[in-house]
Amino acid sequence: MINDNLKNKKLKDYFYLQKLVLRMTGVSLGENDTDAYKLYSMFCVFLAITYTGVEAYGLVVHINNIDMFANVISLSASHILGVVKVFVLLKNKTSFAKLLNTFEAGIFAPNHQRGGILEDELVEKCISYTTKQSIVYWSAVSMVLFFGILDSVLSKIKSNDYNDWSMPLAPFSLFEVTTNAQFILVCFYQSTCLFIFASIISSIDLLMGSVIAHMKTQFTILKNTIKSIRSDVDDEDFSEKVTARHLQKTSAGLLQKKLKYVVTYHQSIIDLTEQFEDAFNFLLLTLFIGNFLVLCFTMYHASLYPLSNTKAFMDFTYVGAICVQLLLTCYWSNELTLESESVAYACYEVNFVGASPAFQKNLALMIQRSQRPVVLTAGKFVNLSLDAYVSILRMSYSYYMVLRRKNEYK
């Protein structure tokens, strides 16, 4: 009894870590926030939006300088995407919070009568995996911020000439920084804004990736339920004394009832994926387009410096963080598609010999439905998969080479 209580507590709130970081940076999925937190949230969002405006102004200032322009646009494109993510998330705040809670209740919650302790183990494994990927992603993002701030501090230590000073990650173009006080103030402002942006963007990415991972886990639980459907009925304890014919009818009825439950469960998972698709397919499209620009411009900017230079290393860590960001969504979407397809194989493995014709017919219909896999898309244009991920990397590298050769011919 104690072990069950501990396990239930451990499995409570699958997305606690990601939601906590979002809340710390002013984005809450709760409905009953205090007035003080609402003011704090408005302040964080205000900083994010104003800093995006500062970066947009920097694009105008450096439009004739391809090197500076590449540096600014690689960050501003990512931050504009971040603002879009926040607005899409807040717009769908109620429905998304409901979707997150759905995994922990009703038909989606671990059920020992349905799949035994294996369901707890599968959910625990998914939570453990998403927690580890969160740590890896946040570590990559932290490295980008660390090297950006380090480069800025080193530029100040090495020279007293303000022309040699640099700000974290991108130049500050709103006004010229000429004094120590201005340097400290602008460096602190830019570092704070970058930290807020990095935390929000990475946490939303991780939250979306975790949701897809848990949808994939639901298909795994469904497969386990399907495979054990016949054995569960055969192991049923009929205490009353019944004739063989009555027993056969009772078993057939139970088998049909369990199959009906499986069909309902299957359709519920499909409905859940469709809700996610409808809410975030446009956001995923902007993510693909934006990160395509970010990757090619960041790689171009990195190529302007030797590998030993701090700026080059900083750019490559940024490229790594963006690649992880894209990989999260594409990998889990690919796994979701494969797992939904494999439901048909699980149905085929059921021992249907000797079952009623109605059961066999319904099982065949379920196999037919499973042959149309669940697919998440980016704006209904591109299927999210590992193939799409590789295509984005190839396109980014090709465009980067175009920019580099164009610059070499000047």
CSV table of C-alpha atoms in Angstrom, one decimal:
chain,number,residue,atom,x,y,z
A,1,MET,CA,0.0,0.0,0.0
A,2,ILE,CA,2.8,2.4,0.9
A,3,ASN,CA,4.7,1.5,-2.3
A,4,ASP,CA,1.6,2.2,-4.4
A,5,ASN,CA,1.2,5.6,-2.7
A,6,LEU,CA,4.8,6.5,-3.3
A,7,LYS,CA,4.5,5.4,-7.0
A,8,ASN,CA,1.4,7.5,-7.5
A,9,LYS,CA,3.1,10.5,-6.0
A,10,LYS,CA,6.1,10.0,-8.3
A,11,LEU,CA,3.9,9.8,-11.3
A,12,LYS,CA,1.9,12.9,-10.5
A,13,ASP,CA,2.4,15.9,-12.8
A,14,TYR,CA,4.5,14.5,-15.7
A,15,PHE,CA,5.6,17.9,-16.9
A,16,TYR,CA,6.4,19.6,-13.5
A,17,LEU,CA,10.0,20.5,-14.4
A,18,GLN,CA,9.2,22.2,-17.7
A,19,LYS,CA,6.2,24.1,-16.2
A,20,LEU,CA,8.3,25.2,-13.3
A,21,VAL,CA,11.0,26.8,-15.5
A,22,LEU,CA,8.3,28.5,-17.6
A,23,ARG,CA,6.6,29.8,-14.5
A,24,MET,CA,9.9,31.2,-13.2
A,25,THR,CA,10.3,33.2,-16.4
A,26,GLY,CA,6.8,34.7,-16.3
A,27,VAL,CA,4.8,32.1,-18.4
A,28,SER,CA,2.2,30.3,-16.3
A,29,LEU,CA,-0.4,27.7,-17.4
A,30,GLY,CA,-2.3,28.1,-14.2
A,31,GLU,CA,-5.7,29.9,-14.0
A,32,ASN,CA,-5.5,31.3,-10.4
A,33,ASP,CA,-2.2,33.4,-10.5
A,34,THR,CA,-1.8,36.1,-7.9
A,35,ASP,CA,-1.8,39.8,-8.8
A,36,ALA,CA,1.9,40.0,-7.9
A,37,TYR,CA,2.8,37.1,-10.2
A,38,LYS,CA,0.7,38.7,-13.0
A,39,LEU,CA,2.8,41.9,-12.7
A,40,TYR,CA,6.0,39.8,-12.7
A,41,SER,CA,4.8,38.0,-15.8
A,42,MET,CA,3.9,41.2,-17.6
A,43,PHE,CA,7.4,42.5,-16.8
A,44,CYS,CA,9.1,39.4,-18.2
A,45,VAL,CA,7.0,39.6,-21.4
A,46,PHE,CA,7.7,43.3,-21.7
A,47,LEU,CA,11.4,42.7,-21.5
A,48,ALA,CA,11.2,40.0,-24.1
A,49,ILE,CA,9.2,42.1,-26.5
A,50,THR,CA,11.2,45.3,-26.1
A,51,TYR,CA,14.5,43.4,-26.6
A,52,THR,CA,13.1,41.9,-29.8
A,53,GLY,CA,12.4,45.5,-30.9
A,54,VAL,CA,16.0,46.4,-30.1
A,55,GLU,CA,17.3,43.5,-32.2
A,56,ALA,CA,14.9,44.5,-35.1
A,57,TYR,CA,16.4,48.0,-35.0
A,58,GLY,CA,19.9,46.4,-35.1
A,59,LEU,CA,18.9,44.6,-38.3
A,60,VAL,CA,18.1,48.0,-39.9
A,61,VAL,CA,21.3,49.6,-38.7
A,62,HIS,CA,23.5,46.7,-40.0
A,63,ILE,CA,21.6,45.9,-43.2
A,64,ASN,CA,24.6,46.8,-45.4
A,65,ASN,CA,27.1,44.9,-43.3
A,66,ILE,CA,26.5,41.2,-44.0
A,67,ASP,CA,28.8,40.0,-41.1
A,68,MET,CA,27.0,42.1,-38.5
A,69,PHE,CA,23.6,41.4,-40.1
A,70,ALA,CA,24.2,37.6,-39.9
A,71,ASN,CA,25.1,37.9,-36.3
A,72,VAL,CA,22.0,39.9,-35.4
A,73,ILE,CA,19.5,38.0,-37.5
A,74,SER,CA,20.6,34.6,-36.1
A,75,LEU,CA,19.4,35.7,-32.7
A,76,SER,CA,16.5,38.0,-33.6
A,77,ALA,CA,14.9,35.3,-35.8
A,78,SER,CA,15.1,32.9,-32.8
A,79,HIS,CA,13.7,35.5,-30.4
A,80,ILE,CA,10.8,36.5,-32.8
A,81,LEU,CA,10.0,32.8,-32.9
A,82,GLY,CA,10.1,32.8,-29.1
A,83,VAL,CA,7.6,35.7,-28.9
A,84,VAL,CA,5.3,33.8,-31.4
A,85,LYS,CA,5.6,30.6,-29.2
A,86,VAL,CA,4.6,32.5,-26.1
A,87,PHE,CA,1.6,34.1,-27.7
A,88,VAL,CA,0.5,30.8,-29.2
A,89,LEU,CA,0.9,29.1,-25.9
A,90,LEU,CA,-1.0,31.8,-24.0
A,91,LYS,CA,-3.7,31.8,-26.6
A,92,ASN,CA,-4.2,28.0,-26.2
A,93,LYS,CA,-3.4,28.2,-22.4
A,94,THR,CA,-6.6,26.6,-21.2
A,95,SER,CA,-6.8,23.9,-23.8
A,96,PHE,CA,-3.1,23.1,-23.5
A,97,ALA,CA,-3.2,22.9,-19.7
A,98,LYS,CA,-6.2,20.6,-20.0
A,99,LEU,CA,-4.2,18.4,-22.5
A,100,LEU,CA,-1.3,18.1,-20.1
A,101,ASN,CA,-3.6,17.1,-17.3
A,102,THR,CA,-5.3,14.5,-19.6
A,103,PHE,CA,-2.3,12.2,-19.4
A,104,GLU,CA,-2.6,11.9,-15.7
A,105,ALA,CA,-6.3,11.0,-15.4
A,106,GLY,CA,-9.1,8.9,-17.0
A,107,ILE,CA,-8.3,6.4,-19.7
A,108,PHE,CA,-4.7,7.6,-20.1
A,109,ALA,CA,-3.7,7.2,-16.5
A,110,PRO,CA,-1.7,4.0,-15.6
A,111,ASN,CA,-4.2,1.2,-14.9
A,112,HIS,CA,-3.0,-2.0,-13.1
A,113,GLN,CA,-6.2,-3.8,-14.2
A,114,ARG,CA,-5.5,-3.0,-17.8
A,115,GLY,CA,-1.8,-3.5,-18.2
A,116,GLY,CA,-0.4,-4.3,-14.7
A,117,ILE,CA,2.7,-2.7,-13.3
A,118,LEU,CA,4.2,-2.4,-16.8
A,119,GLU,CA,2.2,0.8,-17.4
A,120,ASP,CA,3.8,2.5,-14.4
A,121,GLU,CA,7.2,1.4,-15.6
A,122,LEU,CA,6.5,2.8,-19.1
A,123,VAL,CA,5.3,6.1,-17.8
A,124,GLU,CA,8.3,6.3,-15.4
A,125,LYS,CA,10.7,5.6,-18.2
A,126,CYS,CA,9.1,8.3,-20.4
A,127,ILE,CA,9.4,10.9,-17.5
A,128,SER,CA,13.0,9.9,-16.9
A,129,TYR,CA,13.9,10.2,-20.5
A,130,THR,CA,12.2,13.6,-20.9
A,131,THR,CA,13.9,14.8,-17.7
A,132,LYS,CA,17.3,13.8,-19.0
A,133,GLN,CA,16.7,15.4,-22.4
A,134,SER,CA,15.7,18.6,-20.6
A,135,ILE,CA,19.0,18.6,-18.7
A,136,VAL,CA,20.9,18.1,-21.9
A,137,TYR,CA,19.1,20.9,-23.8
A,138,TRP,CA,19.3,23.3,-20.9
A,139,SER,CA,23.0,22.6,-20.6
A,140,ALA,CA,23.5,23.4,-24.3
A,141,VAL,CA,21.5,26.6,-23.9
A,142,SER,CA,23.5,27.5,-20.7
A,143,MET,CA,26.8,27.0,-22.6
A,144,VAL,CA,25.6,29.5,-25.3
A,145,LEU,CA,24.8,32.1,-22.7
A,146,PHE,CA,28.0,31.5,-20.7
A,147,PHE,CA,30.3,31.9,-23.7
A,148,GLY,CA,28.3,35.0,-24.9
A,149,ILE,CA,28.7,36.7,-21.5
A,150,LEU,CA,32.4,35.5,-21.2
A,151,ASP,CA,33.2,37.0,-24.6
A,152,SER,CA,31.7,40.3,-23.6
A,153,VAL,CA,33.6,40.4,-20.2
A,154,LEU,CA,36.9,39.5,-21.9
A,155,SER,CA,36.5,42.2,-24.5
A,156,LYS,CA,36.1,44.7,-21.7
A,157,ILE,CA,39.1,43.4,-19.7
A,158,LYS,CA,41.4,43.3,-22.8
A,159,SER,CA,40.8,46.8,-23.9
A,160,ASN,CA,39.7,50.2,-22.6
A,161,ASP,CA,38.7,51.3,-26.0
A,162,TYR,CA,34.9,51.1,-26.3
A,163,ASN,CA,35.2,50.3,-30.0
A,164,ASP,CA,36.7,46.9,-29.0
A,165,TRP,CA,33.9,46.1,-26.5
A,166,SER,CA,31.3,43.6,-27.4
A,167,MET,CA,27.9,42.8,-25.9
A,168,PRO,CA,26.7,39.2,-25.1
A,169,LEU,CA,26.0,37.2,-28.3
A,170,ALA,CA,24.9,40.2,-30.4
A,171,PRO,CA,25.8,43.9,-30.8
A,172,PHE,CA,23.7,46.5,-29.1
A,173,SER,CA,22.6,49.1,-31.7
A,174,LEU,CA,20.2,51.4,-29.8
A,175,PHE,CA,22.9,53.8,-28.8
A,176,GLU,CA,26.7,53.7,-28.6
A,177,VAL,CA,28.2,52.3,-25.4
A,178,THR,CA,31.2,54.5,-24.5
A,179,THR,CA,31.4,54.4,-20.7
A,180,ASN,CA,31.9,51.7,-18.0
A,181,ALA,CA,28.5,52.4,-16.5
A,182,GLN,CA,26.8,52.1,-19.8
A,183,PHE,CA,28.7,48.9,-20.5
A,184,ILE,CA,27.6,47.3,-17.2
A,185,LEU,CA,24.0,48.5,-17.6
A,186,VAL,CA,23.6,47.3,-21.2
A,187,CYS,CA,25.5,44.0,-20.5
A,188,PHE,CA,23.2,43.3,-17.5
A,189,TYR,CA,20.1,44.2,-19.5
A,190,GLN,CA,21.0,42.1,-22.5
A,191,SER,CA,22.1,39.1,-20.4
A,192,THR,CA,18.8,39.3,-18.4
A,193,CYS,CA,16.7,39.4,-21.6
A,194,LEU,CA,18.7,36.6,-23.2
A,195,PHE,CA,18.3,34.5,-20.1
A,196,ILE,CA,14.5,35.0,-20.1
A,197,PHE,CA,14.3,34.3,-23.8
A,198,ALA,CA,16.5,31.2,-23.6
A,199,SER,CA,14.5,29.8,-20.6
A,200,ILE,CA,11.1,30.4,-22.2
A,201,ILE,CA,12.0,29.1,-25.7
A,202,SER,CA,13.8,26.0,-24.4
A,203,SER,CA,11.0,25.1,-21.9
A,204,ILE,CA,8.3,25.4,-24.5
A,205,ASP,CA,10.3,23.2,-26.9
A,206,LEU,CA,10.8,20.7,-24.1
A,207,LEU,CA,7.2,20.8,-23.1
A,208,MET,CA,6.0,20.1,-26.6
A,209,GLY,CA,8.6,17.3,-27.0
A,210,SER,CA,7.5,15.8,-23.7
A,211,VAL,CA,3.9,15.8,-24.8
A,212,ILE,CA,4.7,14.0,-28.0
A,213,ALA,CA,6.8,11.5,-26.0
A,214,HIS,CA,3.9,10.7,-23.7
A,215,MET,CA,1.5,10.3,-26.7
A,216,LYS,CA,4.0,7.8,-28.0
A,217,THR,CA,4.0,6.0,-24.6
A,218,GLN,CA,0.2,5.8,-24.7
A,219,PHE,CA,0.5,3.9,-28.0
A,220,THR,CA,3.0,1.5,-26.3
A,221,ILE,CA,0.5,0.9,-23.5
A,222,LEU,CA,-2.2,0.3,-26.1
A,223,LYS,CA,-0.1,-2.3,-27.8
A,224,ASN,CA,0.5,-4.1,-24.5
A,225,THR,CA,-3.2,-4.1,-23.8
A,226,ILE,CA,-4.0,-5.5,-27.3
A,227,LYS,CA,-1.5,-8.3,-27.0
A,228,SER,CA,-2.9,-9.4,-23.6
A,229,ILE,CA,-6.6,-9.1,-24.5
A,230,ARG,CA,-7.1,-12.8,-25.2
A,231,SER,CA,-5.0,-14.1,-22.3
A,232,ASP,CA,-6.9,-11.8,-19.9
A,233,VAL,CA,-10.2,-13.3,-20.9
A,234,ASP,CA,-8.8,-16.9,-20.8
A,235,ASP,CA,-7.5,-16.2,-17.2
A,236,GLU,CA,-10.9,-14.8,-16.1
A,237,ASP,CA,-12.1,-16.7,-13.0
A,238,PHE,CA,-15.7,-17.8,-13.5
A,239,SER,CA,-16.9,-18.8,-10.0
A,240,GLU,CA,-20.3,-20.0,-11.0
A,241,LYS,CA,-20.9,-23.4,-12.4
A,242,VAL,CA,-21.7,-23.0,-16.0
A,243,THR,CA,-22.0,-25.3,-19.0
A,244,ALA,CA,-19.3,-25.3,-21.6
A,245,ARG,CA,-21.6,-23.6,-24.1
A,246,HIS,CA,-22.5,-20.9,-21.5
A,247,LEU,CA,-18.8,-20.4,-20.7
A,248,GLN,CA,-18.0,-20.0,-24.4
A,249,LYS,CA,-20.8,-17.3,-24.7
A,250,THR,CA,-19.6,-15.5,-21.6
A,251,SER,CA,-15.9,-15.5,-22.8
A,252,ALA,CA,-17.0,-14.2,-26.2
A,253,GLY,CA,-19.0,-11.4,-24.6
A,254,LEU,CA,-16.0,-10.5,-22.4
A,255,LEU,CA,-13.7,-10.6,-25.4
A,256,GLN,CA,-16.0,-8.3,-27.3
A,257,LYS,CA,-16.3,-5.9,-24.3
A,258,LYS,CA,-12.5,-5.7,-23.9
A,259,LEU,CA,-12.0,-5.1,-27.6
A,260,LYS,CA,-14.6,-2.3,-27.5
A,261,TYR,CA,-12.6,-0.7,-24.6
A,262,VAL,CA,-9.4,-1.1,-26.7
A,263,VAL,CA,-11.0,0.6,-29.7
A,264,THR,CA,-12.2,3.5,-27.4
A,265,TYR,CA,-8.7,3.8,-26.0
A,266,HIS,CA,-7.2,3.8,-29.5
A,267,GLN,CA,-9.5,6.5,-30.7
A,268,SER,CA,-8.9,8.6,-27.6
A,269,ILE,CA,-5.2,8.7,-28.3
A,270,ILE,CA,-5.8,9.6,-31.9
A,271,ASP,CA,-8.1,12.5,-30.8
A,272,LEU,CA,-5.4,13.7,-28.4
A,273,THR,CA,-2.8,13.8,-31.2
A,274,GLU,CA,-5.3,15.7,-33.4
A,275,GLN,CA,-5.9,18.3,-30.6
A,276,PHE,CA,-2.1,18.8,-30.4
A,277,GLU,CA,-1.8,19.0,-34.2
A,278,ASP,CA,-4.6,21.6,-34.5
A,279,ALA,CA,-3.2,23.8,-31.8
A,280,PHE,CA,0.5,23.8,-32.8
A,281,ASN,CA,1.0,22.9,-36.4
A,282,PHE,CA,1.3,26.6,-37.4
A,283,LEU,CA,3.8,27.1,-34.6
A,284,LEU,CA,5.8,24.1,-35.8
A,285,LEU,CA,5.9,25.6,-39.3
A,286,THR,CA,7.3,28.9,-38.1
A,287,LEU,CA,9.8,26.9,-36.0
A,288,PHE,CA,11.1,25.1,-39.1
A,289,ILE,CA,11.3,28.3,-41.3
A,290,GLY,CA,12.9,30.4,-38.5
A,291,ASN,CA,15.5,27.8,-37.5
A,292,PHE,CA,16.4,27.3,-41.1
A,293,LEU,CA,17.5,31.0,-41.2
A,294,VAL,CA,19.1,30.8,-37.8
A,295,LEU,CA,21.2,27.8,-38.7
A,296,CYS,CA,22.5,29.1,-42.0
A,297,PHE,CA,23.3,32.7,-40.7
A,298,THR,CA,24.9,31.4,-37.5
A,299,MET,CA,27.1,28.9,-39.4
A,300,TYR,CA,28.1,31.8,-41.8
A,301,HIS,CA,29.0,34.0,-38.9
A,302,ALA,CA,31.0,31.3,-37.3
A,303,SER,CA,33.0,30.8,-40.5
A,304,LEU,CA,34.3,34.3,-40.3
A,305,TYR,CA,36.5,33.5,-37.3
A,306,PRO,CA,39.2,30.8,-36.6
A,307,LEU,CA,38.0,27.8,-34.5
A,308,SER,CA,40.1,29.0,-31.6
A,309,ASN,CA,38.2,32.2,-31.4
A,310,THR,CA,35.5,32.6,-28.6
A,311,LYS,CA,33.0,33.9,-31.1
A,312,ALA,CA,33.3,30.9,-33.4
A,313,PHE,CA,33.0,28.5,-30.4
A,314,MET,CA,30.0,30.5,-29.2
A,315,ASP,CA,28.3,30.3,-32.6
A,316,PHE,CA,28.9,26.5,-32.9
A,317,THR,CA,27.4,25.9,-29.4
A,318,TYR,CA,24.4,28.0,-30.6
A,319,VAL,CA,24.1,25.8,-33.7
A,320,GLY,CA,24.2,22.8,-31.5
A,321,ALA,CA,21.4,24.1,-29.3
A,322,ILE,CA,19.2,24.9,-32.4
A,323,CYS,CA,19.9,21.4,-33.8
A,324,VAL,CA,18.8,19.9,-30.4
A,325,GLN,CA,15.7,22.0,-30.5
A,326,LEU,CA,14.7,20.7,-33.9
A,327,LEU,CA,15.7,17.2,-33.1
A,328,LEU,CA,13.4,17.1,-30.0
A,329,THR,CA,10.3,17.6,-32.1
A,330,CYS,CA,11.3,15.6,-35.1
A,331,TYR,CA,12.6,12.6,-33.2
A,332,TRP,CA,9.5,12.2,-31.0
A,333,SER,CA,7.1,12.9,-33.9
A,334,ASN,CA,8.9,10.1,-35.9
A,335,GLU,CA,8.7,7.8,-32.9
A,336,LEU,CA,5.0,8.6,-32.5
A,337,THR,CA,4.3,7.7,-36.1
A,338,LEU,CA,6.2,4.4,-35.9
A,339,GLU,CA,4.5,3.4,-32.7
A,340,SER,CA,1.0,4.2,-34.1
A,341,GLU,CA,1.8,2.1,-37.1
A,342,SER,CA,3.0,-0.9,-35.0
A,343,VAL,CA,-0.5,-1.1,-33.4
A,344,ALA,CA,-1.5,-3.1,-36.5
A,345,TYR,CA,1.2,-5.6,-35.8
A,346,ALA,CA,0.1,-5.9,-32.1
A,347,CYS,CA,-3.5,-6.7,-33.4
A,348,TYR,CA,-2.1,-9.3,-35.7
A,349,GLU,CA,-0.3,-11.0,-32.8
A,350,VAL,CA,-3.6,-11.5,-30.9
A,351,ASN,CA,-4.6,-15.2,-30.8
A,352,PHE,CA,-7.8,-14.8,-32.7
A,353,VAL,CA,-8.2,-18.5,-33.6
A,354,GLY,CA,-11.5,-19.8,-32.2
A,355,ALA,CA,-12.8,-16.3,-31.4
A,356,SER,CA,-16.2,-15.2,-32.6
A,357,PRO,CA,-16.5,-13.9,-36.2
A,358,ALA,CA,-17.6,-10.5,-34.8
A,359,PHE,CA,-14.4,-10.2,-32.8
A,360,GLN,CA,-12.2,-11.2,-35.7
A,361,LYS,CA,-14.0,-8.7,-38.0
A,362,ASN,CA,-13.6,-5.8,-35.5
A,363,LEU,CA,-9.9,-6.7,-35.0
A,364,ALA,CA,-9.4,-6.6,-38.8
A,365,LEU,CA,-11.1,-3.1,-38.9
A,366,MET,CA,-8.7,-2.0,-36.2
A,367,ILE,CA,-5.7,-3.3,-38.2
A,368,GLN,CA,-7.0,-1.4,-41.2
A,369,ARG,CA,-7.3,1.9,-39.2
A,370,SER,CA,-3.8,1.4,-37.7
A,371,GLN,CA,-2.3,1.2,-41.2
A,372,ARG,CA,-3.0,5.0,-41.5
A,373,PRO,CA,-0.4,6.2,-38.9
A,374,VAL,CA,-0.6,9.2,-36.8
A,375,VAL,CA,1.5,12.0,-38.3
A,376,LEU,CA,2.2,15.4,-36.9
A,377,THR,CA,2.9,18.2,-39.4
A,378,ALA,CA,4.4,21.6,-39.7
A,379,GLY,CA,1.6,23.8,-40.9
A,380,LYS,CA,0.0,20.8,-42.8
A,381,PHE,CA,3.0,21.1,-45.3
A,382,VAL,CA,5.7,18.9,-43.9
A,383,ASN,CA,5.5,15.7,-41.9
A,384,LEU,CA,7.6,15.9,-38.8
A,385,SER,CA,10.1,13.1,-39.0
A,386,LEU,CA,13.9,12.4,-38.9
A,387,ASP,CA,13.9,12.8,-42.7
A,388,ALA,CA,12.5,16.3,-42.4
A,389,TYR,CA,15.2,17.1,-39.8
A,390,VAL,CA,18.0,16.0,-42.1
A,391,SER,CA,16.4,18.0,-44.9
A,392,ILE,CA,16.4,21.2,-42.8
A,393,LEU,CA,20.1,20.6,-41.9
A,394,ARG,CA,21.0,20.1,-45.6
A,395,MET,CA,19.1,23.2,-46.8
A,396,SER,CA,20.7,25.3,-44.0
A,397,TYR,CA,24.2,24.1,-45.0
A,398,SER,CA,23.5,24.7,-48.7
A,399,TYR,CA,22.3,28.3,-48.0
A,400,TYR,CA,25.3,28.9,-45.7
A,401,MET,CA,27.7,27.9,-48.6
A,402,VAL,CA,25.9,30.3,-50.9
A,403,LEU,CA,26.4,33.2,-48.4
A,404,ARG,CA,30.0,32.2,-47.8
A,405,ARG,CA,30.9,32.1,-51.5
A,406,LYS,CA,29.1,35.3,-52.2
A,407,ASN,CA,31.2,37.0,-49.5
A,408,GLU,CA,34.5,35.4,-50.8
A,409,TYR,CA,33.9,36.9,-54.3
A,410,LYS,CA,33.5,40.4,-52.9
